[in-house]
Amino acid sequence: MKKKLVVLTGAGISAESGLATFRDSGGLWEGHRVEDVATPEAWQRDPAQVLEFYNQRRKKALDVKPNRGHEVLKELEHDFDVTIIAQNVDDLHERAGSSHVLHLHGSLFESRSTLDETLVYKIPGWELKLGDVCERGSQLRPNIVWFGEMVPMIEVAARIAADADIFLVVGTSLVVYPAAGLIHYVRREVPKFVVDPNLPDVGSIPYTTMIAEKAGIGMEFVKQKLAEFI
Ligand code: APR
């Protein structure tokens, strides 16, 4: 049976595709303060601005391609049972061909009802507008977990992390909870790898290999290392 490889990814995995990370550019995300675009308060105050911000992110995401980091994760399915816990809302893991991707923070390509959060829809193309409504007539919002909101999939993700035979963290600053806490669910003896040019602080977790490289190069290195666990 293939070993379970669980991978927590963040903005850094898509950086080499040309998508901006959150915290690498002076605290601004594509020129915006996060509170102005990615909070329930921002939505209350100015939904048009929030929709436009995500429309631009969606347009950009449609315009870029998966990079070597995404591709290696797909290739690892040949020898491992791979589950990706993605913090990113882009779809580059899916476009690279990865089979099991859990989107912890939602998806850029889905909308949901502001009346009933179980009503979720695919967004055709790149634009979600004021006046686009759910089947019950309420405005649609991006199906994205904003700051200050619950993370509905966190318990599922924690169970997946607890079940890992190998755990890999790629391109995340590990400052946003609860995602950042997932590594603490991984069993002690499980080999862990962290790939990030600016290594996050994971404290004193045993059996952890830190790889200070960008996702593309770093993942090639991890792939070689993982050969000994097949
Ligand atoms: N390859 C790998 N990692 C990279 C690269 C690269 N080419 N370039 C930058 N990084 C790393 C940075 O060093 C940093 O540690 O990616 C990480 C990006 O960190 P953040 O911008 O904080 O993004 P992330 O950790 O994904 O944020 C978590 O916070 O804003 C919320 O919901 C949003 O999902 C997001 C969450």
mmCIF file of C-alpha atoms and ligand atoms in Angstrom:
data_model
loop_
_atom_site.group_PDB
_atom_site.id
_atom_site.type_symbol
_atom_site.label_atom_id
_atom_site.label_comp_id
_atom_site.label_asym_id
_atom_site.label_seq_id
_atom_site.Cartn_x
_atom_site.Cartn_y
_atom_site.Cartn_z
ATOM 1 C CA MET A 1 0.000 0.000 0.000
ATOM 2 C CA LYS A 2 1.230 3.490 -0.770
ATOM 3 C CA LYS A 3 2.245 5.676 2.159
ATOM 4 C CA LYS A 4 0.071 8.675 2.949
ATOM 5 C CA LEU A 5 1.856 11.876 2.012
ATOM 6 C CA VAL A 6 0.021 14.931 3.322
ATOM 7 C CA VAL A 7 1.058 18.339 1.998
ATOM 8 C CA LEU A 8 0.134 21.716 3.472
ATOM 9 C CA THR A 9 0.641 24.389 0.834
ATOM 10 C CA GLY A 10 0.480 28.180 0.981
ATOM 11 C CA ALA A 11 0.877 31.210 -1.244
ATOM 12 C CA GLY A 12 4.563 30.392 -1.878
ATOM 13 C CA ILE A 13 3.718 27.354 -4.021
ATOM 14 C CA SER A 14 2.046 29.642 -6.557
ATOM 15 C CA ALA A 15 4.656 32.432 -6.363
ATOM 16 C CA GLU A 16 6.715 31.064 -9.264
ATOM 17 C CA SER A 17 3.534 30.975 -11.347
ATOM 18 C CA GLY A 18 3.299 34.749 -10.850
ATOM 19 C CA LEU A 19 0.654 34.999 -8.115
ATOM 20 C CA ALA A 20 1.559 37.358 -5.282
ATOM 21 C CA THR A 21 1.968 36.008 -1.752
ATOM 22 C CA PHE A 22 0.270 37.814 1.099
ATOM 23 C CA ARG A 23 3.109 38.872 3.327
ATOM 24 C CA ASP A 24 6.103 39.334 1.026
ATOM 25 C CA SER A 25 5.207 42.821 -0.165
ATOM 26 C CA GLY A 26 5.330 45.199 2.755
ATOM 27 C CA GLY A 27 2.093 44.047 4.346
ATOM 28 C CA LEU A 28 0.001 44.908 1.304
ATOM 29 C CA TRP A 29 -1.673 42.273 -0.812
ATOM 30 C CA GLU A 30 -1.704 43.417 -4.447
ATOM 31 C CA GLY A 31 -1.706 46.976 -3.149
ATOM 32 C CA HIS A 32 -4.569 46.471 -0.702
ATOM 33 C CA ARG A 33 -4.727 46.259 3.054
ATOM 34 C CA VAL A 34 -6.158 42.870 3.858
ATOM 35 C CA GLU A 35 -8.817 44.448 6.114
ATOM 36 C CA ASP A 36 -10.114 46.414 3.112
ATOM 37 C CA VAL A 37 -10.770 43.358 0.974
ATOM 38 C CA ALA A 38 -10.719 40.068 2.888
ATOM 39 C CA THR A 39 -12.895 40.519 5.948
ATOM 40 C CA PRO A 40 -16.644 40.355 6.623
ATOM 41 C CA GLU A 41 -16.432 44.036 7.635
ATOM 42 C CA ALA A 42 -15.019 44.966 4.234
ATOM 43 C CA TRP A 43 -17.898 43.106 2.590
ATOM 44 C CA GLN A 44 -20.445 44.982 4.713
ATOM 45 C CA ARG A 45 -18.791 48.323 3.991
ATOM 46 C CA ASP A 46 -18.067 48.011 0.287
ATOM 47 C CA PRO A 47 -19.132 44.777 -1.418
ATOM 48 C CA ALA A 48 -18.396 46.197 -4.873
ATOM 49 C CA GLN A 49 -14.754 46.769 -3.938
ATOM 50 C CA VAL A 50 -14.445 43.269 -2.497
ATOM 51 C CA LEU A 51 -16.010 41.699 -5.592
ATOM 52 C CA GLU A 52 -13.733 43.709 -7.859
ATOM 53 C CA PHE A 53 -10.662 42.714 -5.869
ATOM 54 C CA TYR A 54 -11.492 39.021 -6.208
ATOM 55 C CA ASN A 55 -12.464 39.472 -9.860
ATOM 56 C CA GLN A 56 -8.951 40.733 -10.502
ATOM 57 C CA ARG A 57 -7.431 37.835 -8.528
ATOM 58 C CA ARG A 58 -9.575 35.389 -10.527
ATOM 59 C CA LYS A 59 -8.630 36.975 -13.836
ATOM 60 C CA LYS A 60 -4.963 36.764 -12.923
ATOM 61 C CA ALA A 61 -5.266 33.158 -11.719
ATOM 62 C CA LEU A 62 -6.864 32.168 -15.037
ATOM 63 C CA ASP A 63 -3.913 33.744 -16.793
ATOM 64 C CA VAL A 64 -1.112 31.795 -15.094
ATOM 65 C CA LYS A 65 0.021 28.181 -15.150
ATOM 66 C CA PRO A 66 1.050 25.618 -12.555
ATOM 67 C CA ASN A 67 4.797 25.593 -11.906
ATOM 68 C CA ARG A 68 7.325 22.856 -11.167
ATOM 69 C CA GLY A 69 6.302 22.764 -7.499
ATOM 70 C CA HIS A 70 2.701 21.890 -8.396
ATOM 71 C CA GLU A 71 3.904 19.395 -10.997
ATOM 72 C CA VAL A 72 6.134 17.508 -8.564
ATOM 73 C CA LEU A 73 3.188 17.130 -6.182
ATOM 74 C CA LYS A 74 1.223 15.528 -9.009
ATOM 75 C CA GLU A 75 4.143 13.260 -9.919
ATOM 76 C CA LEU A 76 4.437 12.056 -6.321
ATOM 77 C CA GLU A 77 1.021 10.384 -6.715
ATOM 78 C CA HIS A 78 2.842 7.676 -8.653
ATOM 79 C CA ASP A 79 4.445 6.418 -5.433
ATOM 80 C CA PHE A 80 2.395 7.959 -2.636
ATOM 81 C CA ASP A 81 -1.184 8.445 -1.622
ATOM 82 C CA VAL A 82 -1.030 12.271 -1.761
ATOM 83 C CA THR A 83 -3.520 14.631 -0.122
ATOM 84 C CA ILE A 84 -2.957 18.363 -0.442
ATOM 85 C CA ILE A 85 -4.347 20.733 2.162
ATOM 86 C CA ALA A 86 -4.263 23.992 0.224
ATOM 87 C CA GLN A 87 -4.550 27.388 1.846
ATOM 88 C CA ASN A 88 -4.535 28.981 -1.593
ATOM 89 C CA VAL A 89 -7.798 29.741 -3.312
ATOM 90 C CA ASP A 90 -6.373 29.298 -6.814
ATOM 91 C CA ASP A 91 -6.820 26.046 -8.756
ATOM 92 C CA LEU A 92 -3.236 25.425 -9.796
ATOM 93 C CA HIS A 93 -2.974 22.114 -7.924
ATOM 94 C CA GLU A 94 -6.004 20.797 -9.808
ATOM 95 C CA ARG A 95 -4.678 22.113 -13.111
ATOM 96 C CA ALA A 96 -1.374 20.352 -12.449
ATOM 97 C CA GLY A 97 -3.416 17.161 -12.102
ATOM 98 C CA SER A 98 -3.401 16.563 -8.336
ATOM 99 C CA SER A 99 -6.300 14.281 -7.408
ATOM 100 C CA HIS A 100 -6.971 15.075 -3.748
ATOM 101 C CA VAL A 101 -7.006 18.771 -2.880
ATOM 102 C CA LEU A 102 -8.807 20.105 0.160
ATOM 103 C CA HIS A 103 -9.302 23.864 -0.074
ATOM 104 C CA LEU A 104 -9.093 25.019 3.497
ATOM 105 C CA HIS A 105 -9.751 28.680 2.684
ATOM 106 C CA GLY A 106 -12.246 28.184 -0.128
ATOM 107 C CA SER A 107 -12.025 28.674 -3.861
ATOM 108 C CA LEU A 108 -11.684 31.706 -6.120
ATOM 109 C CA PHE A 109 -13.834 29.933 -8.669
ATOM 110 C CA GLU A 110 -16.865 29.428 -6.464
ATOM 111 C CA SER A 111 -19.479 31.812 -5.157
ATOM 112 C CA ARG A 112 -21.868 31.263 -2.323
ATOM 113 C CA SER A 113 -25.127 32.667 -1.091
ATOM 114 C CA THR A 114 -25.018 35.344 1.606
ATOM 115 C CA LEU A 115 -28.254 33.866 2.975
ATOM 116 C CA ASP A 116 -27.428 30.168 3.046
ATOM 117 C CA GLU A 117 -23.776 29.142 3.031
ATOM 118 C CA THR A 118 -24.613 25.670 1.723
ATOM 119 C CA LEU A 119 -25.621 27.193 -1.617
ATOM 120 C CA VAL A 120 -22.340 27.147 -3.532
ATOM 121 C CA TYR A 121 -21.935 27.709 -7.274
ATOM 122 C CA LYS A 122 -19.178 27.587 -9.887
ATOM 123 C CA ILE A 123 -18.307 31.049 -11.196
ATOM 124 C CA PRO A 124 -18.350 30.977 -14.981
ATOM 125 C CA GLY A 125 -15.415 33.052 -16.236
ATOM 126 C CA TRP A 126 -13.761 35.671 -14.058
ATOM 127 C CA GLU A 127 -16.514 38.036 -12.946
ATOM 128 C CA LEU A 128 -18.860 38.026 -9.969
ATOM 129 C CA LYS A 129 -21.001 41.184 -9.836
ATOM 130 C CA LEU A 130 -23.402 43.034 -7.596
ATOM 131 C CA GLY A 131 -26.811 41.726 -8.602
ATOM 132 C CA ASP A 132 -25.613 38.150 -9.124
ATOM 133 C CA VAL A 133 -27.884 36.242 -6.784
ATOM 134 C CA CYS A 134 -28.432 32.736 -5.455
ATOM 135 C CA GLU A 135 -31.562 30.669 -6.153
ATOM 136 C CA ARG A 136 -33.156 32.278 -3.097
ATOM 137 C CA GLY A 137 -32.476 35.754 -4.385
ATOM 138 C CA SER A 138 -29.620 36.897 -2.158
ATOM 139 C CA GLN A 139 -26.362 38.422 -3.330
ATOM 140 C CA LEU A 140 -23.529 35.990 -4.052
ATOM 141 C CA ARG A 141 -20.114 36.454 -2.411
ATOM 142 C CA PRO A 142 -16.801 34.710 -3.081
ATOM 143 C CA ASN A 143 -16.714 31.269 -1.431
ATOM 144 C CA ILE A 144 -13.580 32.247 0.434
ATOM 145 C CA VAL A 145 -12.835 32.129 4.143
ATOM 146 C CA TRP A 146 -12.081 35.702 5.198
ATOM 147 C CA PHE A 147 -10.107 36.852 8.209
ATOM 148 C CA GLY A 148 -12.194 36.474 11.315
ATOM 149 C CA GLU A 149 -14.378 33.736 9.816
ATOM 150 C CA MET A 150 -14.622 30.102 10.847
ATOM 151 C CA VAL A 151 -12.646 27.565 8.817
ATOM 152 C CA PRO A 152 -15.285 24.884 8.190
ATOM 153 C CA MET A 153 -12.843 22.274 6.838
ATOM 154 C CA ILE A 154 -10.321 22.500 9.664
ATOM 155 C CA GLU A 155 -11.481 19.366 11.470
ATOM 156 C CA VAL A 156 -11.330 17.308 8.305
ATOM 157 C CA ALA A 157 -7.849 18.714 7.657
ATOM 158 C CA ALA A 158 -6.724 17.904 11.202
ATOM 159 C CA ARG A 159 -7.825 14.283 10.776
ATOM 160 C CA ILE A 160 -5.927 14.041 7.492
ATOM 161 C CA ALA A 161 -2.810 15.490 9.159
ATOM 162 C CA ALA A 162 -3.126 13.048 12.063
ATOM 163 C CA ASP A 163 -3.220 10.150 9.613
ATOM 164 C CA ALA A 164 -0.112 11.188 7.637
ATOM 165 C CA ASP A 165 2.857 8.845 7.148
ATOM 166 C CA ILE A 166 4.909 11.740 5.769
ATOM 167 C CA PHE A 167 4.099 15.442 6.127
ATOM 168 C CA LEU A 168 5.278 18.229 3.868
ATOM 169 C CA VAL A 169 4.835 21.991 4.241
ATOM 170 C CA VAL A 170 5.453 24.199 1.184
ATOM 171 C CA GLY A 171 5.411 27.977 0.803
ATOM 172 C CA THR A 172 3.554 29.165 3.849
ATOM 173 C CA SER A 173 4.614 31.599 6.547
ATOM 174 C CA LEU A 174 2.604 29.566 9.098
ATOM 175 C CA VAL A 175 1.323 32.691 10.794
ATOM 176 C CA VAL A 176 -2.383 32.248 10.059
ATOM 177 C CA TYR A 177 -4.325 29.949 12.361
ATOM 178 C CA PRO A 178 -5.891 27.470 12.506
ATOM 179 C CA ALA A 179 -4.027 26.234 9.380
ATOM 180 C CA ALA A 180 -0.645 26.915 10.989
ATOM 181 C CA GLY A 181 -1.525 24.559 13.845
ATOM 182 C CA LEU A 182 -2.079 21.518 11.593
ATOM 183 C CA ILE A 183 1.532 20.388 11.932
ATOM 184 C CA HIS A 184 0.842 19.743 15.616
ATOM 185 C CA TYR A 185 -1.660 17.027 14.691
ATOM 186 C CA VAL A 186 1.010 15.060 12.815
ATOM 187 C CA ARG A 187 2.328 12.052 14.751
ATOM 188 C CA ARG A 188 5.684 12.601 16.405
ATOM 189 C CA GLU A 189 7.659 9.937 14.530
ATOM 190 C CA VAL A 190 6.397 10.995 11.087
ATOM 191 C CA PRO A 191 9.096 12.484 8.824
ATOM 192 C CA LYS A 192 8.365 16.119 8.069
ATOM 193 C CA PHE A 193 9.762 18.428 5.399
ATOM 194 C CA VAL A 194 9.405 22.193 5.155
ATOM 195 C CA VAL A 195 10.185 23.963 1.861
ATOM 196 C CA ASP A 196 10.320 27.758 1.873
ATOM 197 C CA PRO A 197 13.052 30.238 0.896
ATOM 198 C CA ASN A 198 12.258 32.108 4.093
ATOM 199 C CA LEU A 199 11.752 29.208 6.493
ATOM 200 C CA PRO A 200 8.826 29.556 8.887
ATOM 201 C CA ASP A 201 9.287 28.927 12.579
ATOM 202 C CA VAL A 202 7.953 25.466 13.391
ATOM 203 C CA GLY A 203 9.376 25.341 16.906
ATOM 204 C CA SER A 204 10.963 22.096 18.055
ATOM 205 C CA ILE A 205 9.074 19.470 16.106
ATOM 206 C CA PRO A 206 11.060 16.218 15.816
ATOM 207 C CA TYR A 207 12.059 14.528 12.532
ATOM 208 C CA THR A 208 11.775 17.751 10.572
ATOM 209 C CA THR A 209 13.972 18.584 7.567
ATOM 210 C CA MET A 210 14.064 22.267 6.685
ATOM 211 C CA ILE A 211 14.767 23.122 3.032
ATOM 212 C CA ALA A 212 15.421 26.818 2.394
ATOM 213 C CA GLU A 213 14.557 26.832 -1.310
ATOM 214 C CA LYS A 214 11.824 28.078 -3.585
ATOM 215 C CA ALA A 215 9.075 25.569 -4.337
ATOM 216 C CA GLY A 216 10.393 24.566 -7.790
ATOM 217 C CA ILE A 217 13.906 23.570 -6.717
ATOM 218 C CA GLY A 218 12.876 22.582 -3.202
ATOM 219 C CA MET A 219 10.255 20.119 -4.399
ATOM 220 C CA GLU A 220 12.722 18.406 -6.762
ATOM 221 C CA PHE A 221 14.954 17.930 -3.742
ATOM 222 C CA VAL A 222 12.059 16.578 -1.647
ATOM 223 C CA LYS A 223 11.134 14.164 -4.433
ATOM 224 C CA GLN A 224 14.651 12.700 -4.335
ATOM 225 C CA LYS A 225 14.565 12.492 -0.546
ATOM 226 C CA LEU A 226 11.175 10.777 -0.582
ATOM 227 C CA ALA A 227 12.475 7.987 -2.819
ATOM 228 C CA GLU A 228 13.849 6.313 0.314
ATOM 229 C CA PHE A 229 10.338 6.067 1.803
ATOM 230 C CA ILE A 230 8.654 4.325 -1.143
HETATM 231 N N1 APR B 1 8.518 29.101 -3.190
HETATM 232 C C1 APR B 1 8.136 28.717 -1.953
HETATM 233 N N2 APR B 1 7.793 29.590 -1.001
HETATM 234 C C2 APR B 1 7.838 30.904 -1.297
HETATM 235 C C3 APR B 1 8.220 31.380 -2.567
HETATM 236 C C4 APR B 1 8.590 30.405 -3.543
HETATM 237 N N3 APR B 1 8.962 30.753 -4.783
HETATM 238 N N4 APR B 1 8.147 32.733 -2.554
HETATM 239 C C5 APR B 1 7.719 33.084 -1.321
HETATM 240 N N5 APR B 1 7.531 31.983 -0.553
HETATM 241 C C6 APR B 1 7.100 31.867 0.821
HETATM 242 C C7 APR B 1 7.384 33.039 1.716
HETATM 243 O O1 APR B 1 8.714 32.956 2.229
HETATM 244 C C8 APR B 1 6.356 32.866 2.818
HETATM 245 O O2 APR B 1 6.831 32.064 3.879
HETATM 246 O O3 APR B 1 5.701 31.753 0.825
HETATM 247 C C9 APR B 1 5.206 32.133 2.097
HETATM 248 C C10 APR B 1 3.987 32.969 1.873
HETATM 249 O O4 APR B 1 3.451 33.342 3.115
HETATM 250 P P1 APR B 1 2.117 34.201 3.202
HETATM 251 O O5 APR B 1 2.189 35.331 2.233
HETATM 252 O O6 APR B 1 1.918 34.526 4.640
HETATM 253 O O7 APR B 1 0.986 33.192 2.680
HETATM 254 P P2 APR B 1 0.275 31.997 3.421
HETATM 255 O O8 APR B 1 1.150 31.407 4.474
HETATM 256 O O9 APR B 1 -0.236 31.105 2.353
HETATM 257 O O10 APR B 1 -0.953 32.725 4.113
HETATM 258 C C11 APR B 1 -1.876 31.967 4.798
HETATM 259 O O11 APR B 1 -3.306 33.823 5.159
HETATM 260 O O12 APR B 1 -3.904 35.739 4.089
HETATM 261 C C12 APR B 1 -4.359 34.518 4.530
HETATM 262 O O13 APR B 1 -6.102 33.107 3.827
HETATM 263 C C13 APR B 1 -4.884 33.674 3.411
HETATM 264 O O14 APR B 1 -4.384 31.400 2.819
HETATM 265 C C14 APR B 1 -3.809 32.612 3.269
HETATM 266 C C15 APR B 1 -3.263 32.515 4.669
#
